[in-house]
GROMACS .gro file of C-alpha atoms in nm:
model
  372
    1UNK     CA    1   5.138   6.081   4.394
    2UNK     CA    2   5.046   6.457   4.339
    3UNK     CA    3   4.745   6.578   4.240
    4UNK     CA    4   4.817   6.931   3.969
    5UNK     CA    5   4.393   6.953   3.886
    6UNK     CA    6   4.149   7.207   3.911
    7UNK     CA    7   3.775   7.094   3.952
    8UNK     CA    8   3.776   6.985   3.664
    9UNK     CA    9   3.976   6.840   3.359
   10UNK     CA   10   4.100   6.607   3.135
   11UNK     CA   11   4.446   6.409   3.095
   12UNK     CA   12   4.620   6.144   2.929
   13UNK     CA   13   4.739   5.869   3.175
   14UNK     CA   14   4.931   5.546   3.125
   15UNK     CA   15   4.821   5.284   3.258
   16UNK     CA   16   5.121   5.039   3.271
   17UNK     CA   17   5.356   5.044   2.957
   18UNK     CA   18   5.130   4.932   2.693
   19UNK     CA   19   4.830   5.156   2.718
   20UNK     CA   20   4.731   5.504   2.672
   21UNK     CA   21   4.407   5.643   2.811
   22UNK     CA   22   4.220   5.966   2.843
   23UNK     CA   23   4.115   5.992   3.236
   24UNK     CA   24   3.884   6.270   3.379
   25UNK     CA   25   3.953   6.408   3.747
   26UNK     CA   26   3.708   6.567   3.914
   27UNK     CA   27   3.850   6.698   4.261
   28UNK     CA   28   3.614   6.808   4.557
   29UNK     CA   29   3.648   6.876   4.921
   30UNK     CA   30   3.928   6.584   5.082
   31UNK     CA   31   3.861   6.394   4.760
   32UNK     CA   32   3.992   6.345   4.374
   33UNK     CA   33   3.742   6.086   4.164
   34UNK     CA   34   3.965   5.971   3.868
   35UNK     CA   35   3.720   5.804   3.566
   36UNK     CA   36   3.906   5.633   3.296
   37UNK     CA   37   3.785   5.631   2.919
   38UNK     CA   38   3.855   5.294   2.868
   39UNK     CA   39   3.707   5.375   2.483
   40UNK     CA   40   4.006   5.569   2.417
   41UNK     CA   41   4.269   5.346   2.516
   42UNK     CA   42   4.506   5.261   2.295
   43UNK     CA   43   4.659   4.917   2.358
   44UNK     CA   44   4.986   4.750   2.199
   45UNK     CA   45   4.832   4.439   2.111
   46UNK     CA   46   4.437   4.363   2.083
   47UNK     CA   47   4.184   4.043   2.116
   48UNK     CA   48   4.063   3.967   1.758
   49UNK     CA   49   3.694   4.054   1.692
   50UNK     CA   50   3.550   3.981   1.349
   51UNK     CA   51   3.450   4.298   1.094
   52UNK     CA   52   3.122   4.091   1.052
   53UNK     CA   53   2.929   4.303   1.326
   54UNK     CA   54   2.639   4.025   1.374
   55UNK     CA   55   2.923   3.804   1.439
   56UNK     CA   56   3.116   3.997   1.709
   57UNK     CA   57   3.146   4.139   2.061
   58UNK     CA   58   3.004   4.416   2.227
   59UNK     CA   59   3.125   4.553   2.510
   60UNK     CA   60   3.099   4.786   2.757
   61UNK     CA   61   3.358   4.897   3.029
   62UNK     CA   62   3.386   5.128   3.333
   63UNK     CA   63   3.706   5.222   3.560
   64UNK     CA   64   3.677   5.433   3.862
   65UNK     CA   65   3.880   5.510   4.136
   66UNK     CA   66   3.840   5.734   4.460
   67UNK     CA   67   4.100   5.909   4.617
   68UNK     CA   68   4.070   6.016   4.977
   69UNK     CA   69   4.295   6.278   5.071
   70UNK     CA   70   4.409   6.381   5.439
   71UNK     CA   71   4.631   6.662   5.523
   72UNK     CA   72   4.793   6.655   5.163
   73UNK     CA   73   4.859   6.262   5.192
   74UNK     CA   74   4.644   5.955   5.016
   75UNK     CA   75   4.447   5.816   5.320
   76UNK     CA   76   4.265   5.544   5.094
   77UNK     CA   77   4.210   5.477   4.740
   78UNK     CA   78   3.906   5.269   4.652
   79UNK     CA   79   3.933   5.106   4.241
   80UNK     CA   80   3.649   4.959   4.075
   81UNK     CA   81   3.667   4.819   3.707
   82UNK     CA   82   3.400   4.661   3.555
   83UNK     CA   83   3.349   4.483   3.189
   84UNK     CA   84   3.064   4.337   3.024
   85UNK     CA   85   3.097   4.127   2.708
   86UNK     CA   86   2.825   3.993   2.536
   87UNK     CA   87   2.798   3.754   2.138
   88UNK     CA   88   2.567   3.986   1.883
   89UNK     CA   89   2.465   3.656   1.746
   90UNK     CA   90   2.356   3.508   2.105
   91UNK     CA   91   2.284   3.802   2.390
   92UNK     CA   92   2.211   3.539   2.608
   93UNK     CA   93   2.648   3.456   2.609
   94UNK     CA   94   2.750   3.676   2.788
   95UNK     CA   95   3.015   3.753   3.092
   96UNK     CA   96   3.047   4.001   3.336
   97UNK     CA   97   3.404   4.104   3.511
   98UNK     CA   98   3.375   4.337   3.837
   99UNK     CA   99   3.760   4.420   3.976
  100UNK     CA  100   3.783   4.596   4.307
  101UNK     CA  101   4.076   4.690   4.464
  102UNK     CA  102   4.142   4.915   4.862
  103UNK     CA  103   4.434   5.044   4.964
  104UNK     CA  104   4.422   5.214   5.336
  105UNK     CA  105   4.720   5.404   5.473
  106UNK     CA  106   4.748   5.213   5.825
  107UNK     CA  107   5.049   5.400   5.971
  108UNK     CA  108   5.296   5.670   5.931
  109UNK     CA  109   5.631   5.553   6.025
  110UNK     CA  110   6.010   5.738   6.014
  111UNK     CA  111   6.163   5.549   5.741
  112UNK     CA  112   6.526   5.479   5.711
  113UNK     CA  113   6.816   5.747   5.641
  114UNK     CA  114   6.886   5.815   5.288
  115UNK     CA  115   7.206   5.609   5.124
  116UNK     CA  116   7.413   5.752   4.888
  117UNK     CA  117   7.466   5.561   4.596
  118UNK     CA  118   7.607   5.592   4.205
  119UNK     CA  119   7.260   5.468   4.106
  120UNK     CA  120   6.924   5.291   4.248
  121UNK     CA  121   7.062   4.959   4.204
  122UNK     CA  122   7.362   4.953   4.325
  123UNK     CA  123   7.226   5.140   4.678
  124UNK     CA  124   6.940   4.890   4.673
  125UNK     CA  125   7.220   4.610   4.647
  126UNK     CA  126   7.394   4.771   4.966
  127UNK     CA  127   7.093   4.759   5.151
  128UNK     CA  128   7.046   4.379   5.099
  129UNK     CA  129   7.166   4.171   4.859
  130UNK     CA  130   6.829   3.897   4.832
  131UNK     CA  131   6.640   4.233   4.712
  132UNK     CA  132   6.528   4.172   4.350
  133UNK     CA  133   6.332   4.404   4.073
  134UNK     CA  134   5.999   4.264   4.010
  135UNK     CA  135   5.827   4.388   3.744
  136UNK     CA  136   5.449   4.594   3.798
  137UNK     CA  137   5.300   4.532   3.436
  138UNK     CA  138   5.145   4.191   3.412
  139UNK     CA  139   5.344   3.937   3.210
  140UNK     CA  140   5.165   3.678   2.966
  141UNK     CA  141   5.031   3.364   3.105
  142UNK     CA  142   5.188   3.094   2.932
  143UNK     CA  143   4.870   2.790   2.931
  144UNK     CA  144   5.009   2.459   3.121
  145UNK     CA  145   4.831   2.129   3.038
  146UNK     CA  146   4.956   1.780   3.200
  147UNK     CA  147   4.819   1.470   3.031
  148UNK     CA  148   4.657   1.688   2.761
  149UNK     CA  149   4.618   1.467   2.449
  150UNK     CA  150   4.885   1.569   2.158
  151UNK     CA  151   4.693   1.686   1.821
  152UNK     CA  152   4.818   1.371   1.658
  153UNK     CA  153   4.660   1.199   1.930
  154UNK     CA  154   4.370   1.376   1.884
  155UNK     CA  155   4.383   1.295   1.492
  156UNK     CA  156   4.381   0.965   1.570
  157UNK     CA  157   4.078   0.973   1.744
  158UNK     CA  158   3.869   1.165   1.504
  159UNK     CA  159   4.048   1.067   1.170
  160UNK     CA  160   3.750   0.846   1.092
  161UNK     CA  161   3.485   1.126   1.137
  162UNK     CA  162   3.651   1.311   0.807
  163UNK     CA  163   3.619   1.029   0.593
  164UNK     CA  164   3.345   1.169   0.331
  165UNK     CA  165   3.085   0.906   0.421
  166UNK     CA  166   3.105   1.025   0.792
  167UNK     CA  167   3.077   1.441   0.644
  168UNK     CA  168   2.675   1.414   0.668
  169UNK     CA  169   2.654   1.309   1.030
  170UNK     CA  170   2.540   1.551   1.265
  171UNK     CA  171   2.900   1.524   1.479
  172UNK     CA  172   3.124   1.629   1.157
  173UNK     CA  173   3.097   2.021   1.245
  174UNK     CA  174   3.140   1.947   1.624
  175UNK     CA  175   3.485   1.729   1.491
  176UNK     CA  176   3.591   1.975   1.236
  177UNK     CA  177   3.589   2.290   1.483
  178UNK     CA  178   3.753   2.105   1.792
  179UNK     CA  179   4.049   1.974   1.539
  180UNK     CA  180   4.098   2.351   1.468
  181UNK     CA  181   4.132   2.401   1.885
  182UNK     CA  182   4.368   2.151   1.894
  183UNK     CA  183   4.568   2.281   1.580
  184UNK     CA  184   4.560   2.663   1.735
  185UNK     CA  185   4.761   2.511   2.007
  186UNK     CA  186   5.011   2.320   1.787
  187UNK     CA  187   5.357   2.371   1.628
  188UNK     CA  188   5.429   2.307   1.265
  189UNK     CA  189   5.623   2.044   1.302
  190UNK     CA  190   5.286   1.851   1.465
  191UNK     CA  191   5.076   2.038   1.200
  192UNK     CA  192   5.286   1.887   0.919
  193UNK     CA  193   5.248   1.529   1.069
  194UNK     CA  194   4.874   1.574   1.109
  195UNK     CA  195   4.841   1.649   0.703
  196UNK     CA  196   5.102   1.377   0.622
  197UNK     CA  197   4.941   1.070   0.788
  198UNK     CA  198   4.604   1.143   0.647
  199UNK     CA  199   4.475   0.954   0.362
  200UNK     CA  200   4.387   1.108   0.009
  201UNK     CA  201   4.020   1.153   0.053
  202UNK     CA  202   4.026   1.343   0.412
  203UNK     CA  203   4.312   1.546   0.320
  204UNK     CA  204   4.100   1.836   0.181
  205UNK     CA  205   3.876   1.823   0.513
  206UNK     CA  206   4.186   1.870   0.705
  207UNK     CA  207   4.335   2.129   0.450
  208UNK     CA  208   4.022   2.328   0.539
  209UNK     CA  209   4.078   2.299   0.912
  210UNK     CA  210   4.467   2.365   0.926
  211UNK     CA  211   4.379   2.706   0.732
  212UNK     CA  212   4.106   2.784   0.944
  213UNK     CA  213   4.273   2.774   1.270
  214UNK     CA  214   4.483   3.073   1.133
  215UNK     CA  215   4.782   3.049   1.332
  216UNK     CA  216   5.129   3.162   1.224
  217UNK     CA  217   5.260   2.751   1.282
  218UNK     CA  218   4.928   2.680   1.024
  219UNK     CA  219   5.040   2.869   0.780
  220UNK     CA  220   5.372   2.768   0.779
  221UNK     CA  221   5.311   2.443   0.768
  222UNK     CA  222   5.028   2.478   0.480
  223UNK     CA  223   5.310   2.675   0.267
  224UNK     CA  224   5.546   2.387   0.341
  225UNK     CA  225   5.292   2.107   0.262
  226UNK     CA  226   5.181   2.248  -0.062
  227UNK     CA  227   5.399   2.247  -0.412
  228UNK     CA  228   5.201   2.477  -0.689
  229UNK     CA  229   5.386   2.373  -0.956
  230UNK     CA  230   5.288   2.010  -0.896
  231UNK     CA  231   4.947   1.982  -1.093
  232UNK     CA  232   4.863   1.637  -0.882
  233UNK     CA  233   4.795   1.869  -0.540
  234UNK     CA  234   4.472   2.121  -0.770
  235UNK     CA  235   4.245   2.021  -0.528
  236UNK     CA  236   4.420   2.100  -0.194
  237UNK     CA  237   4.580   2.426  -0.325
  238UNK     CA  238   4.186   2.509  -0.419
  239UNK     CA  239   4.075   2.423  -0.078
  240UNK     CA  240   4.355   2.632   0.085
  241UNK     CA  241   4.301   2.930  -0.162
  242UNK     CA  242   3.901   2.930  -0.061
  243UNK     CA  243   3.981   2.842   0.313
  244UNK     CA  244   4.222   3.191   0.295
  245UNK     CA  245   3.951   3.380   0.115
  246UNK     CA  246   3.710   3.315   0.403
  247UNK     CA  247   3.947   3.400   0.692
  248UNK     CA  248   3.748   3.566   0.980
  249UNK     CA  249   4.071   3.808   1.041
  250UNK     CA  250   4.370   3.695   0.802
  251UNK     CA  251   4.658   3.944   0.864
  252UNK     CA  252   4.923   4.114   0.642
  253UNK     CA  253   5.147   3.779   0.680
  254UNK     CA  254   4.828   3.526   0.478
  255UNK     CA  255   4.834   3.819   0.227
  256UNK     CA  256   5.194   3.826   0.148
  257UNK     CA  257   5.215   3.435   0.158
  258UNK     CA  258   5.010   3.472  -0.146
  259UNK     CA  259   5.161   3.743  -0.313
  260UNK     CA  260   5.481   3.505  -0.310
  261UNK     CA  261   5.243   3.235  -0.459
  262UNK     CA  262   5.150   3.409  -0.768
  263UNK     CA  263   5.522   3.555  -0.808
  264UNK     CA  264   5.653   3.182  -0.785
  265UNK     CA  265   5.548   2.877  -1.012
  266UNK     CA  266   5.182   2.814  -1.030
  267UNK     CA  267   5.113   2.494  -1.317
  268UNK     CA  268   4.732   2.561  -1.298
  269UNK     CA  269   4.572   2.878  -1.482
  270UNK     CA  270   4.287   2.862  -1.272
  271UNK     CA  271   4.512   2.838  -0.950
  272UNK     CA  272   4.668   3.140  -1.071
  273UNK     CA  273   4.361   3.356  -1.124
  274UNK     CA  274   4.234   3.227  -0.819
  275UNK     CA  275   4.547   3.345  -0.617
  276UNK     CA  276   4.457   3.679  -0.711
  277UNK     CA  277   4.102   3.738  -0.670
  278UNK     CA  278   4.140   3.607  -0.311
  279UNK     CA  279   4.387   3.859  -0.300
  280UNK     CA  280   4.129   4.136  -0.344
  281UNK     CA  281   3.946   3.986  -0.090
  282UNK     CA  282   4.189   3.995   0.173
  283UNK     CA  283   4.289   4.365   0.094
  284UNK     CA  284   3.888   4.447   0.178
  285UNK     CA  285   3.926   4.257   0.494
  286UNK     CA  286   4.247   4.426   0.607
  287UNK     CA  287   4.107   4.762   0.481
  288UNK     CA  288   3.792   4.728   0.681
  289UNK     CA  289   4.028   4.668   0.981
  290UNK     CA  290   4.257   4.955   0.922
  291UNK     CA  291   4.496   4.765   0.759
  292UNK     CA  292   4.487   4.963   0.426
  293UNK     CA  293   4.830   5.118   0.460
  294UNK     CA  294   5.060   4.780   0.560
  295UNK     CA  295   5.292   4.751   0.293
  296UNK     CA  296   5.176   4.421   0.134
  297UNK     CA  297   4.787   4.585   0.170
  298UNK     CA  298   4.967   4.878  -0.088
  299UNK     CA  299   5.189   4.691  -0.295
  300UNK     CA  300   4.829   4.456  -0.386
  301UNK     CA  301   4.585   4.749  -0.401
  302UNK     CA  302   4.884   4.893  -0.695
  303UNK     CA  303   4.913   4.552  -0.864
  304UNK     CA  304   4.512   4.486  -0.916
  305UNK     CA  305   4.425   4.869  -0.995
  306UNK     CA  306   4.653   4.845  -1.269
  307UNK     CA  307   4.628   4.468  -1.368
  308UNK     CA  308   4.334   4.556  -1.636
  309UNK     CA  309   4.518   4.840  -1.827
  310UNK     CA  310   4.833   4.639  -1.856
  311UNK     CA  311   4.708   4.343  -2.041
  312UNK     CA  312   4.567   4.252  -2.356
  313UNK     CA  313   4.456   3.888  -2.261
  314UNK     CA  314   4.096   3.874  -2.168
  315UNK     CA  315   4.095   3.618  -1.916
  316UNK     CA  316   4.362   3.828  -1.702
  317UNK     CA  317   4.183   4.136  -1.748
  318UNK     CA  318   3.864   3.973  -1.575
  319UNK     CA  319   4.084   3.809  -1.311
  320UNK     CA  320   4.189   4.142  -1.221
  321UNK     CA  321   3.836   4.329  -1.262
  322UNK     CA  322   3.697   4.042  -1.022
  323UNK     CA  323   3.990   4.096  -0.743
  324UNK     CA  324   3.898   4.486  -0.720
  325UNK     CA  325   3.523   4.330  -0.720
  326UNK     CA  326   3.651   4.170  -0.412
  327UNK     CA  327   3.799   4.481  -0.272
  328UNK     CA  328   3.583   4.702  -0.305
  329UNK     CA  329   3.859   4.998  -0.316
  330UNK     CA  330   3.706   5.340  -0.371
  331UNK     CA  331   3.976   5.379  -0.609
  332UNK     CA  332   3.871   5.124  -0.861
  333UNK     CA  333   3.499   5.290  -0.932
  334UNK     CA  334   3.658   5.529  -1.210
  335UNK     CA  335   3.785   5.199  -1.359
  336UNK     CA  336   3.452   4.997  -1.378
  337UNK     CA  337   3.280   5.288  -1.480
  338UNK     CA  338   3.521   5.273  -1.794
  339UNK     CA  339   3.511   4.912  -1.817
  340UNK     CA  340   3.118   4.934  -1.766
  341UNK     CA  341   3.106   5.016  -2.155
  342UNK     CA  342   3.334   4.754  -2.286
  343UNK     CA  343   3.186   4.554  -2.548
  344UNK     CA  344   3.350   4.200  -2.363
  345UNK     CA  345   3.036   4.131  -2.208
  346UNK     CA  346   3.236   3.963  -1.902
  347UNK     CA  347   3.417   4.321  -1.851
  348UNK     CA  348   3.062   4.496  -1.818
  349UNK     CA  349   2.873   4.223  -1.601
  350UNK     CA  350   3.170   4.233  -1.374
  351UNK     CA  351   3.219   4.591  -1.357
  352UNK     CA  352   2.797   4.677  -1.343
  353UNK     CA  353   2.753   4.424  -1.046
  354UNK     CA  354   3.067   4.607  -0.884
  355UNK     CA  355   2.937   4.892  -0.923
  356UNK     CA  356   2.650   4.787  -0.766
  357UNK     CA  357   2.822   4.694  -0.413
  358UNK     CA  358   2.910   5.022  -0.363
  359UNK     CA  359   2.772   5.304  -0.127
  360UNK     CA  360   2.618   5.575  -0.313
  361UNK     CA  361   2.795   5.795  -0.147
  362UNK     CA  362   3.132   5.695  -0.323
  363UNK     CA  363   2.953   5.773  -0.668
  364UNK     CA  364   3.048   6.146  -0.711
  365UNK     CA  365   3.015   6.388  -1.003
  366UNK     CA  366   3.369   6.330  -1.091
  367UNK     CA  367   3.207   5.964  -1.200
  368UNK     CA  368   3.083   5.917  -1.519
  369UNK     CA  369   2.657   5.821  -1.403
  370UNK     CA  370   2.543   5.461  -1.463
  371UNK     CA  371   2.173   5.330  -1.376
  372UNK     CA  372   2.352   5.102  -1.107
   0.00000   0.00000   0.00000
């Protein structure tokens, strides 16, 4: 490891082969402190945290390491990473990490005469053939249960509890959120069992939790279970539609699995208005995440800004005017400020109260001025 630093300075180190970090090095006499940013690092994959900021995590995170150098060589290196994460809504849950690593140079030894080879694996091969690569980055811990209960299983043991006479008791939340742990950790296949063994009038409690537990298997098996064009299911495709609408982080993948709903066969008018409106809600979400550039985020932000202008029937026109209330796109304020004057009365509540949600800021000159 060489050290190219003056006093001073900053660099851009990787730190394994999924992130990117700014580190400082500061370099004095026999010794080179090296302070990551972990702020700036820029990871492959991240932990979801909700855009509701009373409802999330704060955090705060510190990397150091000290490098003691001796005639030009690394005599020890002394790590210390530290993380604290604590609930907005409860400071009192909280959890502190503290990682500390040494690594002393003991000895200085003649190591063995260089081999001549076509590459690094075949001389490593030559030098012993029970050598093996083994990889440096961390690999995914895959969670290992024995005698864990199945969620059917589980089902079985709670089916009772979402009954609606049992929905008023005190233990129904405690039920409904530890079915959604169990259906996290489930396949579709399981999911799909779970929804057909339960009876008509705990079916929409268990709709509910299936689409809450927001899993890729979840949705699949919710898109499976449910037919749109049978008018028999309005109830469940309601609950799902709602359930969707109040995702704590729904992804591009909920958002295109209703795009596909409203381009396919929906028997219920209200279904289909519905489908969209929750669609404008889901673009805000995604938006507020950084998500307003994924393809299926732009194709939906296109189809609701120019759903109003390209219809004559008034019911659509509000469906549309209600999903851009939902998303809250800067890029809709021109059009309730023209549909602000309409003489529909639905077009101007919906488009004052829209106008309404919006920072002031957003409001320019180039907008015609309302009393909002």
């Amino acid at each position: 490891m060489v050290f190219c630093v003056s006093t001073f300075g900053w660099l851009t180190d990787l730190s394994g082969n999924r992130m990117m970090c700014t580190v400082e090095y500061k370099a004095t006499q026999g010794q080179v402190t090296r302070t990551k940013a972990l702020e700036t690092c820029k990871t492959a994959e991240t932990g979801f945290t909700t855009y509701i900021q009373v409802l999330g995590v704060s955090g705060e995170s510190s990397s150091v390491t000290v490098f003691t150098l001796e005639d030009g060589f690394i005599k020890s290196a002394t790590a210390k990473e530290t993380h604290i994460l604590a609930v907005n809504a409860r400071h009192t849950t909280a959890a502190k990490i503290v990682s500390r690593q040494n690594l002393t140079l003991v000895t200085i030894e003649t190591g063995p005469f260089e081999a001549a080879g076509k590459n690094v694996a075949s001389v490593v091969k030559s030098l012993d053939e029970k050598l093996y690569a083994v990889g440096v980055t961390a690999e995914k811990v895959k969670s290992q249960c024995k005698g864990c209960q199945s969620l059917f299983e589980h089902w079985q043991e709670v089916k009772k509890q979402f009954e609606p006479d049992s929905l008023s008791k005190a233990i129904a939340p405690r039920r409904f959120l530890a079915l959604i742990q169990s259906i996290r950790k489930a396949s579709k296949d399981e999911i799909l069992q779970v929804l057909k063994s339960s009876t008509k009038t705990a079916l929409p409690q268990v709709v509910d939790a299936v689409t809450s537990s927001q899993t890729p298997a979840s949705l699949d098996a919710m898109l499976q279970f449910l037919n749109f064009a049978d008018p028999k299911g309005l109830v469940l495709q309601e609950r799902f539609l709602y359930a969707c609408g109040f995702a704590s982080h729904p992804n591009e993948r909920m958002l295109q699995a209703l795009v596909d709903i409203s381009k396919g066969k929906i028997v219920s008018n209200d279904i289909k208005e519905s489908v969209v409106i929750i669609m404008g809600a889901l673009v805000h979400k995604l938006c507020q995440k950084g998500g307003c550039e994924l393809p299926t985020v732009v194709e939906v932000k296109k189809m609701i800004l120019e759903g109003p202008d390209s219809t004559q029937v008034e019911s659509d026109v509000q469906m549309y005017l209600l999903a851009l209330k939902n998303s809250l796109l800067p890029e809709a304020i021109p059009l309730f400020s023209k549909y602000a004057e309409s003489e529909v009365g639905a077009y101007c509540t919906i488009s004052l109260t829209a106008l309404q949600r919006y920072d002031v800021a957003l409001i320019t000159d180039e907008v015609r001025p309302f009393d909002v």
